[in-house]
Tab-separated table of C-alpha atoms and ligand atoms in Angstrom:
chain	number	residue	atom	x	y	z
Z	1	MET	CA	97.481	109.526	185.053
Z	2	SER	CA	97.516	111.054	181.600
Z	3	GLU	CA	98.769	109.386	178.461
Z	4	TYR	CA	99.005	112.716	176.581
Z	5	PHE	CA	101.721	115.201	175.768
Z	6	ALA	CA	101.423	118.809	176.973
Z	7	PHE	CA	103.214	122.077	176.154
Z	8	TYR	CA	104.963	123.431	179.239
Z	9	ASN	CA	107.081	126.600	179.275
Z	10	GLY	CA	108.286	126.193	175.704
Z	11	GLU	CA	108.631	122.427	175.408
Z	12	ILE	CA	106.423	119.491	174.558
Z	13	VAL	CA	106.670	116.964	177.395
Z	14	LYS	CA	104.677	114.056	178.814
Z	15	GLU	CA	101.851	115.654	180.799
Z	16	ASP	CA	102.603	113.414	183.774
Z	17	SER	CA	106.133	114.770	184.076
Z	18	ILE	CA	104.942	118.336	184.845
Z	19	LYS	CA	105.266	119.387	188.464
Z	20	ILE	CA	103.663	122.590	189.734
Z	21	SER	CA	104.546	123.955	193.153
Z	22	ILE	CA	101.997	123.884	195.966
Z	23	ARG	CA	103.258	127.412	196.734
Z	24	SER	CA	102.420	128.881	193.342
Z	25	LYS	CA	100.185	131.935	193.371
Z	26	ALA	CA	98.018	130.279	190.722
Z	27	PHE	CA	97.174	127.472	193.147
Z	28	ASN	CA	96.881	129.644	196.258
Z	29	TYR	CA	95.026	132.668	194.873
Z	30	GLY	CA	93.620	131.610	191.491
Z	31	LEU	CA	95.917	133.994	189.613
Z	32	GLY	CA	95.772	132.835	186.038
Z	33	CYS	CA	93.758	132.968	182.864
Z	34	PHE	CA	92.909	130.362	180.299
Z	35	GLU	CA	91.192	129.469	177.055
Z	36	GLY	CA	89.018	126.611	175.865
Z	37	ILE	CA	89.568	125.690	172.211
Z	38	ARG	CA	88.305	122.830	170.086
Z	39	ALA	CA	89.789	120.903	167.218
Z	40	TYR	CA	87.261	119.007	165.116
Z	41	TRP	CA	87.967	115.661	163.533
Z	42	ASN	CA	86.516	115.317	160.037
Z	43	GLU	CA	85.989	111.587	159.624
Z	44	GLU	CA	85.199	111.766	155.886
Z	45	LYS	CA	88.285	113.780	155.005
Z	46	ASN	CA	90.506	112.163	157.648
Z	47	GLN	CA	91.544	115.669	158.732
Z	48	LEU	CA	91.789	117.587	162.015
Z	49	TYR	CA	90.954	121.323	162.119
Z	50	VAL	CA	91.252	123.757	165.031
Z	51	PHE	CA	88.341	126.191	165.017
Z	52	ARG	CA	89.069	129.922	165.359
Z	53	LEU	CA	92.488	129.298	166.878
Z	54	ARG	CA	93.786	132.844	166.352
Z	55	GLU	CA	90.775	134.462	168.020
Z	56	HIS	CA	91.206	132.289	171.117
Z	57	TYR	CA	94.854	133.302	171.466
Z	58	GLU	CA	94.052	136.958	170.796
Z	59	ARG	CA	91.586	136.746	173.689
Z	60	LEU	CA	94.158	134.949	175.879
Z	61	LEU	CA	96.779	137.632	175.281
Z	62	GLN	CA	94.173	140.284	176.068
Z	63	SER	CA	93.409	138.455	179.345
Z	64	CYS	CA	97.163	138.277	180.082
Z	65	LYS	CA	97.565	141.997	179.473
Z	66	THR	CA	94.665	142.917	181.748
Z	67	LEU	CA	95.881	140.591	184.502
Z	68	TYR	CA	99.604	141.406	184.228
Z	69	ILE	CA	100.526	137.855	183.307
Z	70	ASN	CA	103.305	138.236	180.765
Z	71	ILE	CA	104.021	135.243	178.580
Z	72	PRO	CA	106.777	135.402	175.938
Z	73	TYR	CA	104.738	134.282	172.922
Z	74	SER	CA	102.961	135.950	170.026
Z	75	VAL	CA	99.590	134.772	168.702
Z	76	GLU	CA	101.450	133.065	165.808
Z	77	GLN	CA	103.799	131.218	168.178
Z	78	LEU	CA	100.874	130.078	170.332
Z	79	CYS	CA	99.004	128.809	167.242
Z	80	ASP	CA	102.113	126.959	166.031
Z	81	ALA	CA	102.729	125.405	169.461
Z	82	THR	CA	99.132	124.164	169.557
Z	83	VAL	CA	99.320	122.570	166.119
Z	84	GLU	CA	102.634	120.914	167.013
Z	85	LEU	CA	101.157	119.576	170.256
Z	86	LEU	CA	98.124	118.118	168.489
Z	87	ARG	CA	100.396	116.434	165.932
Z	88	LYS	CA	102.529	114.978	168.708
Z	89	ASN	CA	99.410	113.526	170.349
Z	90	ASN	CA	98.261	112.223	166.966
Z	91	PHE	CA	94.578	112.700	167.777
Z	92	LYS	CA	92.011	111.180	165.407
Z	93	THR	CA	89.043	112.517	167.385
Z	94	THR	CA	87.509	115.863	168.280
Z	95	VAL	CA	89.774	117.461	170.896
Z	96	TYR	CA	89.422	120.020	173.690
Z	97	ILE	CA	92.500	122.233	174.115
Z	98	ARG	CA	93.191	124.130	177.329
Z	99	PRO	CA	95.957	126.786	177.380
Z	100	VAL	CA	96.628	128.267	180.838
Z	101	ALA	CA	98.816	131.306	181.612
Z	102	TYR	CA	99.432	131.733	185.326
Z	103	LYS	CA	101.489	133.254	188.119
Z	104	SER	CA	104.026	130.628	189.085
Z	105	SER	CA	105.664	132.925	191.629
Z	106	GLU	CA	105.793	131.427	195.141
Z	107	LYS	CA	105.672	134.701	197.054
Z	108	LEU	CA	103.260	134.938	199.973
Z	109	SER	CA	101.081	137.647	198.517
Z	110	PRO	CA	98.369	137.773	195.876
Z	111	SER	CA	100.062	140.621	194.010
Z	112	LEU	CA	99.947	140.379	190.220
Z	113	TYR	CA	102.854	142.728	189.781
Z	114	ASP	CA	105.434	140.040	189.843
Z	115	ASP	CA	107.683	138.604	187.192
Z	116	GLU	CA	107.268	134.839	187.437
Z	117	ASN	CA	104.727	133.556	184.982
Z	118	SER	CA	104.232	130.179	183.342
Z	119	PHE	CA	102.302	128.905	180.372
Z	120	LEU	CA	101.050	125.465	179.493
Z	121	ILE	CA	98.660	123.772	177.081
Z	122	TYR	CA	97.030	120.438	177.702
Z	123	CYS	CA	94.481	118.630	175.577
Z	124	GLN	CA	92.195	115.639	175.517
Z	125	PRO	CA	89.630	113.976	173.267
Z	126	LEU	CA	86.147	115.438	173.794
Z	127	GLU	CA	83.176	114.663	171.579
Z	128	ARG	CA	80.145	116.047	173.430
Z	129	PHE	CA	80.738	118.079	176.616
Z	130	ILE	CA	77.335	117.166	178.069
Z	131	GLU	CA	75.224	114.408	176.521
Z	132	LYS	CA	71.934	116.278	176.569
Z	133	GLU	CA	69.647	117.576	173.860
Z	134	ALA	CA	67.510	119.736	176.154
Z	135	PHE	CA	68.557	121.694	179.242
Z	136	ARG	CA	66.382	122.404	182.270
Z	137	VAL	CA	67.876	125.389	184.026
Z	138	CYS	CA	67.332	127.894	186.839
Z	139	ILE	CA	68.196	131.493	187.546
Z	140	SER	CA	71.073	131.409	189.998
Z	141	SER	CA	70.847	133.097	193.381
Z	142	TRP	CA	74.530	133.979	192.773
Z	143	ARG	CA	74.972	137.159	190.718
Z	144	ARG	CA	77.576	137.374	187.926
Z	145	ILE	CA	80.828	139.076	188.901
Z	146	SER	CA	80.917	142.515	187.350
Z	147	ASP	CA	83.733	143.978	185.280
Z	148	ASN	CA	84.891	146.171	188.167
Z	149	MET	CA	85.259	143.171	190.460
Z	150	ILE	CA	86.884	140.586	188.185
Z	151	PRO	CA	87.273	141.678	184.538
Z	152	ALA	CA	84.540	140.067	182.466
Z	153	ARG	CA	86.526	140.222	179.226
Z	154	THR	CA	89.192	137.931	180.601
Z	155	LYS	CA	88.875	134.233	181.383
Z	156	PRO	CA	90.431	134.354	184.867
Z	157	THR	CA	90.891	131.043	186.695
Z	158	GLY	CA	89.810	132.674	189.986
Z	159	GLY	CA	86.601	134.015	188.427
Z	160	TYR	CA	85.365	130.488	187.864
Z	161	LEU	CA	84.583	130.156	191.563
Z	162	ASN	CA	81.558	132.291	190.713
Z	163	SER	CA	80.663	129.823	187.920
Z	164	ALA	CA	81.250	126.830	190.174
Z	165	LEU	CA	78.921	128.163	192.882
Z	166	ALA	CA	76.119	128.714	190.377
Z	167	SER	CA	76.587	125.307	188.744
Z	168	MET	CA	76.680	123.531	192.093
Z	169	GLU	CA	73.516	125.261	193.278
Z	170	ALA	CA	71.766	124.271	190.040
Z	171	THR	CA	72.865	120.639	190.369
Z	172	LEU	CA	71.854	120.388	194.043
Z	173	ASN	CA	68.414	121.749	193.162
Z	174	GLY	CA	67.928	119.227	190.328
Z	175	TYR	CA	68.628	121.471	187.320
Z	176	ASP	CA	71.103	120.903	184.474
Z	177	GLU	CA	72.640	124.381	184.485
Z	178	ALA	CA	72.278	127.931	185.824
Z	179	ILE	CA	71.711	131.360	184.302
Z	180	PHE	CA	73.397	134.344	185.935
Z	181	LEU	CA	71.801	137.758	186.317
Z	182	THR	CA	74.010	140.834	186.554
Z	183	ASP	CA	74.144	142.792	189.800
Z	184	ASP	CA	71.330	145.001	188.505
Z	185	GLY	CA	69.152	142.047	187.545
Z	186	LYS	CA	69.732	141.764	183.764
Z	187	VAL	CA	70.154	138.364	182.133
Z	188	CYS	CA	73.905	137.773	181.740
Z	189	GLU	CA	75.140	134.296	180.730
Z	190	GLY	CA	75.606	130.747	181.965
Z	191	PRO	CA	78.578	129.667	184.132
Z	192	GLY	CA	80.543	128.771	180.982
Z	193	GLU	CA	78.363	129.818	178.078
Z	194	ASN	CA	76.551	132.753	176.498
Z	195	ILE	CA	72.794	132.879	176.110
Z	196	PHE	CA	70.393	133.724	173.247
Z	197	ILE	CA	66.618	134.052	173.148
Z	198	TYR	CA	64.502	133.813	170.008
Z	199	LYS	CA	61.288	135.830	169.962
Z	200	ASN	CA	59.044	136.825	167.050
Z	201	GLY	CA	61.585	135.825	164.406
Z	202	LYS	CA	64.494	137.662	166.037
Z	203	LEU	CA	67.511	136.543	168.072
Z	204	ILE	CA	68.416	138.607	171.121
Z	205	THR	CA	71.564	138.256	173.242
Z	206	PRO	CA	72.987	140.385	176.085
Z	207	PRO	CA	75.585	142.996	175.047
Z	208	ALA	CA	79.233	143.033	176.160
Z	209	SER	CA	78.387	145.855	178.576
Z	210	ASP	CA	76.246	143.426	180.634
Z	211	ASN	CA	79.401	141.704	181.974
Z	212	ILE	CA	79.392	138.729	179.629
Z	213	LEU	CA	82.482	137.043	178.292
Z	214	GLU	CA	82.424	137.958	174.601
Z	215	GLY	CA	82.201	134.379	173.386
Z	216	ILE	CA	83.799	133.284	170.145
Z	217	THR	CA	80.889	130.881	169.599
Z	218	ARG	CA	78.474	133.757	170.298
Z	219	ASP	CA	80.194	135.741	167.554
Z	220	MET	CA	79.929	132.783	165.156
Z	221	VAL	CA	76.248	132.242	165.996
Z	222	ILE	CA	75.552	135.914	165.219
Z	223	LYS	CA	77.372	135.562	161.868
Z	224	ILE	CA	75.502	132.364	160.924
Z	225	ALA	CA	72.112	133.788	161.949
Z	226	LYS	CA	72.579	137.025	159.995
Z	227	ASN	CA	74.494	135.784	156.953
Z	228	GLU	CA	73.214	132.264	156.421
Z	229	LEU	CA	69.759	132.044	157.981
Z	230	ASN	CA	68.605	135.618	157.462
Z	231	ILE	CA	67.623	135.986	161.111
Z	232	PRO	CA	68.034	139.497	162.590
Z	233	VAL	CA	70.129	139.644	165.776
Z	234	GLU	CA	69.836	142.283	168.484
Z	235	GLU	CA	72.502	142.758	171.174
Z	236	ARG	CA	70.655	144.362	174.079
Z	237	SER	CA	69.887	143.845	177.743
Z	238	ILE	CA	67.346	141.121	178.506
Z	239	SER	CA	65.010	141.097	181.524
Z	240	ARG	CA	64.457	137.933	183.524
Z	241	THR	CA	60.810	137.532	182.504
Z	242	GLU	CA	61.699	137.852	178.831
Z	243	LEU	CA	63.346	134.462	179.273
Z	244	TYR	CA	60.054	132.872	180.367
Z	245	ALA	CA	58.205	134.551	177.476
Z	246	ALA	CA	60.735	133.585	174.789
Z	247	ASP	CA	59.798	131.277	171.908
Z	248	GLU	CA	63.161	129.530	172.172
Z	249	VAL	CA	66.295	129.824	174.360
Z	250	PHE	CA	69.772	128.361	173.914
Z	251	PHE	CA	73.316	128.467	175.292
Z	252	THR	CA	76.479	128.813	173.185
Z	253	GLY	CA	80.115	128.076	174.015
Z	254	THR	CA	83.173	126.201	172.812
Z	255	ALA	CA	82.605	123.244	175.150
Z	256	MET	CA	78.780	123.279	175.086
Z	257	GLU	CA	78.592	124.258	171.366
Z	258	VAL	CA	74.891	125.165	170.885
Z	259	ALA	CA	72.583	123.780	173.576
Z	260	PRO	CA	68.783	124.222	173.605
Z	261	VAL	CA	67.142	125.239	176.900
Z	262	VAL	CA	63.587	123.912	177.271
Z	263	GLU	CA	62.724	124.884	180.836
Z	264	ILE	CA	63.717	127.798	183.111
Z	265	ASP	CA	62.696	127.949	186.783
Z	266	ARG	CA	60.139	125.159	186.112
Z	267	ARG	CA	58.510	127.152	183.313
Z	268	ILE	CA	58.325	125.513	179.899
Z	269	ILE	CA	59.940	127.620	177.172
Z	270	GLY	CA	57.838	127.953	174.002
Z	271	SER	CA	56.554	124.552	172.906
Z	272	GLY	CA	58.945	122.755	175.284
Z	273	GLU	CA	60.753	121.227	172.308
Z	274	PRO	CA	64.491	121.896	171.729
Z	275	SER	CA	64.951	125.205	169.905
Z	276	LYS	CA	64.701	124.693	166.109
Z	277	VAL	CA	66.840	127.766	165.489
Z	278	ALA	CA	69.516	126.411	167.840
Z	279	LEU	CA	69.577	123.050	166.063
Z	280	GLU	CA	69.815	124.698	162.651
Z	281	ILE	CA	72.637	126.987	163.829
Z	282	ARG	CA	74.424	124.078	165.502
Z	283	ASN	CA	74.306	122.055	162.306
Z	284	TYR	CA	75.808	124.933	160.343
Z	285	LEU	CA	78.419	125.639	163.010
Z	286	MET	CA	79.574	122.007	163.142
Z	287	ASN	CA	79.986	121.931	159.358
Z	288	ALA	CA	81.968	125.182	159.409
Z	289	ALA	CA	84.191	123.937	162.252
Z	290	MET	CA	84.881	120.649	160.481
Z	291	GLY	CA	86.146	122.433	157.403
Z	292	ASN	CA	83.143	121.560	155.221
Z	293	ILE	CA	82.117	125.116	154.301
Z	294	GLU	CA	84.394	126.862	151.829
Z	295	LYS	CA	83.637	130.437	152.914
Z	296	TYR	CA	84.549	129.703	156.540
Z	297	MET	CA	87.747	127.758	155.813
Z	298	ASP	CA	89.884	130.688	156.939
Z	299	MET	CA	88.529	130.073	160.470
Z	300	CYS	CA	89.869	126.501	160.441
Z	301	THR	CA	93.556	125.714	161.086
Z	302	ARG	CA	94.482	122.381	159.570
Z	303	VAL	CA	96.572	120.090	161.808
Z	304	TYR	CA	96.711	117.178	159.356
O	1	PMP	N1	80.899	132.798	179.119
O	1	PMP	C1	81.744	132.188	179.973
O	1	PMP	C2	81.734	132.617	181.400
O	1	PMP	C3	82.602	131.177	179.523
O	1	PMP	O1	83.439	130.562	180.371
O	1	PMP	C4	82.554	130.785	178.172
O	1	PMP	C5	83.452	129.679	177.671
O	1	PMP	N2	84.672	130.168	177.218
O	1	PMP	C6	81.661	131.443	177.308
O	1	PMP	C7	80.853	132.452	177.820
O	1	PMP	C8	81.592	131.104	175.847
O	1	PMP	O2	82.747	131.553	175.184
O	1	PMP	P1	83.315	130.814	173.900
O	1	PMP	O3	82.201	130.717	172.929
O	1	PMP	O4	84.409	131.684	173.416
O	1	PMP	O5	83.778	129.473	174.341
């Protein structure tokens, strides 16, 4: 049971009133794409801001285009619908927002070339995604799907089976999270987050060509490191053993925010303490997202 309102095919309705067919292609074949967005509650100002709303919807429409899921909204309309939905829910907390565009067609075939699509947005309060200050992780035995299998630049619902398998394996083996390698053995990303290493005063993160999702948090972390902390950033392929030899390692993502990794495959990373660079970047990022930093205010959409 949900007490919240959702946006469903053009209207704001009680989430509980939405019915989706058991025959829909989205349910049967995982034909959909989605976004994960956050709105941050600023307690001091009594204001709610959505962080980088436009960029999330630009990425969603790019996913829709690649996957042939046509939804009748522009980026502006999607931003407006989100703000209206948050107002209707009257949240006074940090919120996670989940737009989903999907094939609602009931035909018995996984074809994407089909005209029945649906779009919805649901949301819920979410302060911390995982209550952990230090992650102990493993390299997954599952390889990351490559761009020619399931497009890496989209956020396809079906592609998250790959993420789920890696996360489950990590959990069953006693780790907090997994790291994917690409098919040719390069470090790729986590099941729902990008990865950075810090070595000799420099940040390094895998490039888009290594089948990562080009994270919006990743982009922000690069901006903060270069512009605010004067830390050089290199986007290049990373080998597995570079992870073990790194001074610091951390994950980045909308849900996870910035999460220090202290152990990989039972090897202590650096001093074993949570990455100082990650904590400094996280602090800056949270302030920017909450509308406390003037120069980044254009990345914040005010709800109220
Ligand atoms: N990689 C994957 C596979 C993800 O699901 C996510 C979460 N969207 C990310 C990276 C991080 O992207 P973002 O910072 O835009 O949330």
